[in-house]
CSV table of C-alpha atoms and ligand atoms in Angstrom, one decimal:
chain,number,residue,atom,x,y,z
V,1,UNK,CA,0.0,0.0,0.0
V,2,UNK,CA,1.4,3.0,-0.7
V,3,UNK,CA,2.5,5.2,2.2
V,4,UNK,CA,-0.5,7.3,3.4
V,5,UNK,CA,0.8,11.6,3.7
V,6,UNK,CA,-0.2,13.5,6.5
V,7,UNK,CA,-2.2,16.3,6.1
V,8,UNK,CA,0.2,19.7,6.0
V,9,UNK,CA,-0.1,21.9,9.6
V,10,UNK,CA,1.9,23.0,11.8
V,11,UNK,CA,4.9,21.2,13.9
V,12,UNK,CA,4.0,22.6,17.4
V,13,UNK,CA,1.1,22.7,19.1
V,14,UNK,CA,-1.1,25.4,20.4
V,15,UNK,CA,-0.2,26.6,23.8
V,16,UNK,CA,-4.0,26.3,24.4
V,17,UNK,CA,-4.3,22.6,23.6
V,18,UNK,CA,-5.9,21.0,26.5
V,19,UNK,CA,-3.6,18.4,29.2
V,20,UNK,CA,-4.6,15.5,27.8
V,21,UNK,CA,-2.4,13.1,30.0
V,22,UNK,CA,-0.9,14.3,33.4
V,23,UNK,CA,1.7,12.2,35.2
V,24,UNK,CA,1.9,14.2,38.8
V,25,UNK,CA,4.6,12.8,40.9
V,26,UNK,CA,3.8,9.2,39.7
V,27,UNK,CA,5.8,6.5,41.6
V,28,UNK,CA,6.0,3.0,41.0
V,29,UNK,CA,7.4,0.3,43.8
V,30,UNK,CA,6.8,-3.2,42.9
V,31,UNK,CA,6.8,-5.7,45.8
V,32,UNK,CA,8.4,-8.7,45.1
V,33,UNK,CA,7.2,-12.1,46.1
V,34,UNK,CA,5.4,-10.4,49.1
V,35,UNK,CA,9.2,-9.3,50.7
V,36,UNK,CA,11.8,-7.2,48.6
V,37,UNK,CA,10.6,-4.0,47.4
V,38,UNK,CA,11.9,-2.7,43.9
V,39,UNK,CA,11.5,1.0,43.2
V,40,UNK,CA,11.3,0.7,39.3
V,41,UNK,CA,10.0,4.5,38.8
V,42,UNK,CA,10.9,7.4,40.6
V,43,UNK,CA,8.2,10.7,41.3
V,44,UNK,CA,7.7,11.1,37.6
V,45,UNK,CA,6.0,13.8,36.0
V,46,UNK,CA,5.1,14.9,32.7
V,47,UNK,CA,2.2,16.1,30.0
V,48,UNK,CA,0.9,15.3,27.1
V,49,UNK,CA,-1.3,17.8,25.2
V,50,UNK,CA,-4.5,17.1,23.1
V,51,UNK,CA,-3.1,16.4,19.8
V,52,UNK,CA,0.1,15.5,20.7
V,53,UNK,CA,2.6,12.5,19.6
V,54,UNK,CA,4.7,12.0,22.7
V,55,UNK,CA,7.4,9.0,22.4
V,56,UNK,CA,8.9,8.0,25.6
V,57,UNK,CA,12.6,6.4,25.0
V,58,UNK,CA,14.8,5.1,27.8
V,59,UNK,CA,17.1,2.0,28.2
V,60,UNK,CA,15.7,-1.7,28.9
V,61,UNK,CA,13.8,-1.9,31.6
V,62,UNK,CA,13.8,1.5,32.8
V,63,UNK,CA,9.8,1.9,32.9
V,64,UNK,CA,8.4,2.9,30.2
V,65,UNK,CA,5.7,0.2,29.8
V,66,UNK,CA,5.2,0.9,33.7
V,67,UNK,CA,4.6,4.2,32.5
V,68,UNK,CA,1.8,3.3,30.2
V,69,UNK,CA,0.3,1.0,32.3
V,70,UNK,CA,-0.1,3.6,35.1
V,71,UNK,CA,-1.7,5.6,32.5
V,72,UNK,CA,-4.1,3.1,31.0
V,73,UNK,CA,-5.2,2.8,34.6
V,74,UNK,CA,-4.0,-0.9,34.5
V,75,UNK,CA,-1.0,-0.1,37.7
V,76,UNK,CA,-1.6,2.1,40.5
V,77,UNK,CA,0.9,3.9,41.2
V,78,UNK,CA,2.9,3.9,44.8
V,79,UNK,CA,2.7,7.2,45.1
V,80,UNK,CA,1.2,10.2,42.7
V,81,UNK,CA,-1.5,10.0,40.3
V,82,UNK,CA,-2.7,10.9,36.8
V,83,UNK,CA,-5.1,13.2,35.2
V,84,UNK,CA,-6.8,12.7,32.2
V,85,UNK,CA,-8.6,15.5,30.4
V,86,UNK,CA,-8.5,17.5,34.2
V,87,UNK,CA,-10.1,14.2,35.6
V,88,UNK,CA,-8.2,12.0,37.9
V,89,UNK,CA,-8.1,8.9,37.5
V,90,UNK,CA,-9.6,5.8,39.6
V,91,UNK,CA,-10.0,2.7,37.3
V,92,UNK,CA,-9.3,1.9,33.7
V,93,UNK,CA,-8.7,4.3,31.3
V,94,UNK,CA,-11.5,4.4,29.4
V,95,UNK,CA,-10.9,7.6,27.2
V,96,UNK,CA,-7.7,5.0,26.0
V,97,UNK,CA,-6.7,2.6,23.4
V,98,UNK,CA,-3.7,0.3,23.9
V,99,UNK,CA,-1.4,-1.3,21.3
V,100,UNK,CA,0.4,-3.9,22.8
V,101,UNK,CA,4.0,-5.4,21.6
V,102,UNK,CA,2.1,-8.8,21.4
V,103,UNK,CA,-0.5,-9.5,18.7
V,104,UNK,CA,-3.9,-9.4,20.6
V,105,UNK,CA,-6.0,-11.2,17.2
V,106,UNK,CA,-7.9,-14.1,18.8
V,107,UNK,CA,-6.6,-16.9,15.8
V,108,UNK,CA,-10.0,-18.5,15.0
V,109,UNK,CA,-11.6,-14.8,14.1
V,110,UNK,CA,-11.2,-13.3,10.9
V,111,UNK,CA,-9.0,-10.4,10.5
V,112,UNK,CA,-12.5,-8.4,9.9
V,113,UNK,CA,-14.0,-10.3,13.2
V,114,UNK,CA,-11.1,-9.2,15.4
V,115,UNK,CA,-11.7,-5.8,14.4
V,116,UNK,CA,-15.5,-5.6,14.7
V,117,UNK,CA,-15.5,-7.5,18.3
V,118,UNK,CA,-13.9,-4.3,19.9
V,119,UNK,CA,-17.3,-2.7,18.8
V,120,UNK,CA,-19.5,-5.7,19.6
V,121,UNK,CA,-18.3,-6.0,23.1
V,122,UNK,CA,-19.2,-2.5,23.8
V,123,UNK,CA,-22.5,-3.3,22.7
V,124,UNK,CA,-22.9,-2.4,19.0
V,125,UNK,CA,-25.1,-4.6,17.0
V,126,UNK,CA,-23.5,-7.0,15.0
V,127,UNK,CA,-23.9,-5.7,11.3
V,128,UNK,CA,-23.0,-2.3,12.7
V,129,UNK,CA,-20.0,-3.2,14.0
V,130,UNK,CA,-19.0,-5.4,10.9
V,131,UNK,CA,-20.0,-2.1,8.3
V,132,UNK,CA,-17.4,-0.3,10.9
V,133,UNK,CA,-14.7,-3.0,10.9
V,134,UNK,CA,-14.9,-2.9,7.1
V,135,UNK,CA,-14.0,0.7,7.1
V,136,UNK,CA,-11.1,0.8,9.1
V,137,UNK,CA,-9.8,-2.7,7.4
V,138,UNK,CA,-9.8,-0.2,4.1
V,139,UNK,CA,-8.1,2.7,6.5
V,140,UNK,CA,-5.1,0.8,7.3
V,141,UNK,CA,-5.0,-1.2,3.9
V,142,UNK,CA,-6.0,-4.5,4.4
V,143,UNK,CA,-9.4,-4.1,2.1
V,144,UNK,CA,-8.7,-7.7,0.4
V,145,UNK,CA,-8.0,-9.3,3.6
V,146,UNK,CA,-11.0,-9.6,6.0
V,147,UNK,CA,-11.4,-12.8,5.7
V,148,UNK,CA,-8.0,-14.0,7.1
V,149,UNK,CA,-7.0,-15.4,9.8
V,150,UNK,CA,-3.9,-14.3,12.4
V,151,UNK,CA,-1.5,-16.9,11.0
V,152,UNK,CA,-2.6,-16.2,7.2
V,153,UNK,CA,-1.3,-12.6,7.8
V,154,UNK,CA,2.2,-11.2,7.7
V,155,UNK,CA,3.9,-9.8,11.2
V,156,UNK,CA,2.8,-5.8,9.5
V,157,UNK,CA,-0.2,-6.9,8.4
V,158,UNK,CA,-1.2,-8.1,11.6
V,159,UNK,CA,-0.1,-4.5,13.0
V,160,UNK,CA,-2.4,-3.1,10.9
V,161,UNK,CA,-5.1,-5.1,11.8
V,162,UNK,CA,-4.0,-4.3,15.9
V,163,UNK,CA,-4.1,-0.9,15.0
V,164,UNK,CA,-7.6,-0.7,13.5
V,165,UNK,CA,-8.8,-2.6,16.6
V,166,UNK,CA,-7.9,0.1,18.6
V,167,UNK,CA,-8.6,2.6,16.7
V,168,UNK,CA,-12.3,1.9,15.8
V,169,UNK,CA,-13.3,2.7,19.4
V,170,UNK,CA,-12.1,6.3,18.6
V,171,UNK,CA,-10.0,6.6,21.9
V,172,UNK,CA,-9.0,10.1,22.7
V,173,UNK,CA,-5.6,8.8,23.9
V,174,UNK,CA,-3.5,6.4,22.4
V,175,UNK,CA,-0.7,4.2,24.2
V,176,UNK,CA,1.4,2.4,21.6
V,177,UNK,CA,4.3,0.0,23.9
V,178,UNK,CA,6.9,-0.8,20.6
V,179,UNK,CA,4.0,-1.6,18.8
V,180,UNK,CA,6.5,-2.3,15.5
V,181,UNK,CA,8.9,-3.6,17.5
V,182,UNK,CA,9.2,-6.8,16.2
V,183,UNK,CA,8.8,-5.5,12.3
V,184,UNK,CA,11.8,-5.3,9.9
V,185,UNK,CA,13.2,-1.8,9.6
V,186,UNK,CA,11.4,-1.4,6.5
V,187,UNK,CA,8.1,-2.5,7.4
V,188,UNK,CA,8.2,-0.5,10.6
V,189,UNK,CA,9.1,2.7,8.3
V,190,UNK,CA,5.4,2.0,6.6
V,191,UNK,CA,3.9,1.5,9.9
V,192,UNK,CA,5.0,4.6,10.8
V,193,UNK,CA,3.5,6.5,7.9
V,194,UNK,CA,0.2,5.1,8.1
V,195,UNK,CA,0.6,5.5,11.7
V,196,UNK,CA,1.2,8.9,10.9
V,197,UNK,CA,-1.5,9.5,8.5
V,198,UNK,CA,-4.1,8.0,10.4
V,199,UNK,CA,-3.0,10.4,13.3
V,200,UNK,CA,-3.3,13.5,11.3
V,201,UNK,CA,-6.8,12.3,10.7
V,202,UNK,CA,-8.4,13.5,14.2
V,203,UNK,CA,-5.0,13.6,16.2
V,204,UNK,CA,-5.4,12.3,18.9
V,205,UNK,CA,-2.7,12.4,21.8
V,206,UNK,CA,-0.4,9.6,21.8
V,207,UNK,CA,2.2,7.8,23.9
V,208,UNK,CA,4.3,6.1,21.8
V,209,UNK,CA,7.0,4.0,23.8
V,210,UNK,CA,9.9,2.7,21.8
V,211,UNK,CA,13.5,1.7,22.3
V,212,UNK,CA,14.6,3.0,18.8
V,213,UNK,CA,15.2,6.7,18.9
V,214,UNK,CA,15.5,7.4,15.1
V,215,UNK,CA,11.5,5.8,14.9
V,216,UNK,CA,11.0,8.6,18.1
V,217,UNK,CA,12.2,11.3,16.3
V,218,UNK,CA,10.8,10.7,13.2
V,219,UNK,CA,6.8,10.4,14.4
V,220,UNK,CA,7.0,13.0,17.5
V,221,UNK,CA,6.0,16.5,18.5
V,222,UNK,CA,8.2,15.6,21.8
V,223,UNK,CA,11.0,12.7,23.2
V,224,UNK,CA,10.7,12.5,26.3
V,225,UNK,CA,14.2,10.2,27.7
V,226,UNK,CA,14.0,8.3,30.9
V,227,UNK,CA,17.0,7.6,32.6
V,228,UNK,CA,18.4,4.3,33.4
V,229,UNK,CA,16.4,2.2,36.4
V,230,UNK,CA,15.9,1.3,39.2
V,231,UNK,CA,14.4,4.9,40.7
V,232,UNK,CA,13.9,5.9,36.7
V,233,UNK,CA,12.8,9.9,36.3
V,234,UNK,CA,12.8,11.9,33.3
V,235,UNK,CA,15.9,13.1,32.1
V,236,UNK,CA,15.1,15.1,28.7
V,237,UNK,CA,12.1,16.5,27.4
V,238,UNK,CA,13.1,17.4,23.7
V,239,UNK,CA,10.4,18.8,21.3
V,240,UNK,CA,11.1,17.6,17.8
V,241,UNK,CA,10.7,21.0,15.5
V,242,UNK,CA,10.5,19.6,12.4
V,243,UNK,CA,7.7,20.6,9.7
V,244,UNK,CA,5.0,18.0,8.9
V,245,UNK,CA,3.9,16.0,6.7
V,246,UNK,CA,6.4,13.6,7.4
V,247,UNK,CA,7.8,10.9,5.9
V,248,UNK,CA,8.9,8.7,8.1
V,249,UNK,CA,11.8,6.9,6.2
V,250,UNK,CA,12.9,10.6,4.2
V,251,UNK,CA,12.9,12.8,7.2
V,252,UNK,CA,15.9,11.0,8.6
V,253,UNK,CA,18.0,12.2,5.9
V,254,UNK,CA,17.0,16.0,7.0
V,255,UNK,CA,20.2,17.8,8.6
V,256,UNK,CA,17.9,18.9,11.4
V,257,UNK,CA,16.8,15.0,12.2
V,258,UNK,CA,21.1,14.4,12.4
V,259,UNK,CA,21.1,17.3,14.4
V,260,UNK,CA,18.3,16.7,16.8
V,261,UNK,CA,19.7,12.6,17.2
V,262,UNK,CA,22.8,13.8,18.4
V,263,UNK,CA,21.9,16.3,21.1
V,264,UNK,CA,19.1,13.3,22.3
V,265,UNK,CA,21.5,10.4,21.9
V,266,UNK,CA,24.0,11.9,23.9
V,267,UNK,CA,21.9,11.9,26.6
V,268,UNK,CA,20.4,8.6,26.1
V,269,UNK,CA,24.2,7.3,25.6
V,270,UNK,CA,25.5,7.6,29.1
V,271,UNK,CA,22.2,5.8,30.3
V,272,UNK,CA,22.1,2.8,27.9
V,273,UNK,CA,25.3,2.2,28.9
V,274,UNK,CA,24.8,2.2,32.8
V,275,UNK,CA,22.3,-0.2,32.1
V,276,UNK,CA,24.7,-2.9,30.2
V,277,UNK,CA,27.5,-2.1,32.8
V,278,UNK,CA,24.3,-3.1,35.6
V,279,UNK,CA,23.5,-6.2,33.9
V,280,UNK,CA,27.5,-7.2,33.4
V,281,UNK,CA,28.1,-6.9,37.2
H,1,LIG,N1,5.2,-6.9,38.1
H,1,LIG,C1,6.5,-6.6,38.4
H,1,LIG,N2,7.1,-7.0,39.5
H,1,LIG,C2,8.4,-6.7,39.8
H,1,LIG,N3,9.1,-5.9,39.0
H,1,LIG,C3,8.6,-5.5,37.8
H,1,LIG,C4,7.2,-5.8,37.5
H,1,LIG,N4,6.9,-5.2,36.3
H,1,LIG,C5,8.1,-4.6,35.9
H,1,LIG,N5,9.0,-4.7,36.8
H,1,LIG,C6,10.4,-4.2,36.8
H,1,LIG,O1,10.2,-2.7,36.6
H,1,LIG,C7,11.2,-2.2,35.8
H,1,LIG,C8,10.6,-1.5,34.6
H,1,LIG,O2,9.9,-2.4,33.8
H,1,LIG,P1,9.2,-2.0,32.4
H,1,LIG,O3,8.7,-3.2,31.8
H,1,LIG,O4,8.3,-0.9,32.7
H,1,LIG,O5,10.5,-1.5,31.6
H,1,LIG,P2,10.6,-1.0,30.1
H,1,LIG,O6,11.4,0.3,30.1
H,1,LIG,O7,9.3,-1.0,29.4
H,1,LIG,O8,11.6,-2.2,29.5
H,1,LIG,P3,11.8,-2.7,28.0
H,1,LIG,O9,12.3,-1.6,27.2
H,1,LIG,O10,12.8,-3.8,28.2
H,1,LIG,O11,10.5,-3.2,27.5
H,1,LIG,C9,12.1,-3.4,35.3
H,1,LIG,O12,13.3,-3.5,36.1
H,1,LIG,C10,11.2,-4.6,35.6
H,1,LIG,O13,12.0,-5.8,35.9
């Protein structure tokens, strides 16, 4: 399919765009096997405006799907707590959508089924939801391929199907954990775009967690760096001023992208490598 373009506006955001996500001194202690106590993420906090794409990159295991979890209202946190639109919250977060690293396609649905159930189990009528699921099956290019099943689909394909899932239900938030993590570089590169396009559709604020800081740049408004963990915090909050559309795969040949990569991976640097020199002790 060929690469869907984002519709031309501006790079930053309005000042006056509402607080979509707030992370207020968010904390995270997990207690292990009812004894040791491991302080994963340190009092955190950060925004994420309406109609911003947010990517949150730090070392292995540093928190970032903590992060996202606290925010989908899946993890209290230890201490701290989190605003969505103005509204704290208590529960699920049910103004989200989650893309998960893992496929989530239940194997004996069809790719169209998987789609439409998101609807169904919200309670929209059956041939509603189906009419729906057709729609966003043509959104994120798999027209032709309704019909299929999980393992008669391609690792992107089945992204694409994850992603129309999610994005039928018209969250207002959207928490992506490397959603094209395990996609060749290519293939990821697509993702992006339609990821991109789709976006530019009714942007929505996003959380996009990834470990590959080229992808981060390349999508985002803002990179937000975690340092290494235990007791992870925020260490950089870069805003990414380049013009969009995007491309995600020609952008990175833009001075600017080669300049922005180097201030952010010099920071991210030092903290990758604590992490290896953790793990070799
Ligand atoms: N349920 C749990 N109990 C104990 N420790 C946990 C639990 N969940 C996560 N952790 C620890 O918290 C830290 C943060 O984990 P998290 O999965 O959020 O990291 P991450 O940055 O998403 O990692 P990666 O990039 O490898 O996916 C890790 O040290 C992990 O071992």
């Amino acid at each position: 399919m060929a690469a869907r373009r984002e519709p031309s506006r501006p790079s930053a955001e309005p000042e006056s765009a509402a607080t979509a996500v707030r992370l207020d001194g968010v904390k995270v202690s997990f207690v292990i096997r009812g004894a040791a106590v491991f302080d994963a993420v340190a009092p955190t906090s950060f925004e994420v405006r309406e109609g911003e794409f947010v990517s949150i990159v730090g070392p292995t295991g540093c928190g970032k799907s903590t992060l996202l979890n606290v925010t989908a209202g899946l993890l209290k946190p230890s201490a701290g707590h989190v605003e969505i639109f103005g509204e704290r919250l208590a529960g699920l977060n049910r103004k989200s959508g989650y893309l998960f690293q893992q496929d989530a396609l239940m194997p004996w649905k069809t790719a169209l089924d998987n789609v439409a159930i998101a609807l169904e189990v919200h309670g929209t009528p059956r041939k509603e939801a189906l009419e729906a699921a057709r729609g966003w099956m043509g959104r994120v290019g798999l027209a032709r391929f309704c019909e299929r099943y999980a393992h008669e689909l391609s690792g992107g394909q089945r992204k694409r199907v994850g992603l129309a899932q999610v994005l039928i239900r018209r969250p207002r938030i959207l928490l992506m954990d490397e959603p094209f993590g395990p996609l060749d570089a290519q293939t990821r590169q697509i993702m992006g775009n339609l990821l991109l396009g789709l976006w530019a559709e009714d942007r929505k604020a996003v959380m996009f967690v990834t470990h590959d800081l080229e992808e981060a740049i390349a999508l985002s408004d803002r990179v937000v760096i975690m340092s290494a963990g235990p007791d992870a915090r925020v260490i950089g909050d870069h805003p990414i001023d380049l013009a969009r559309p995007r491309d995600a795969a020609e952008i990175r040949l833009d001075p600017k992208f080669h300049a922005l990569h180097k201030r952010i991976w010099d920071q991210l640097r030092e903290e990758v490598a604590k992490t290896y020199e953790e793990g070799a002790r």
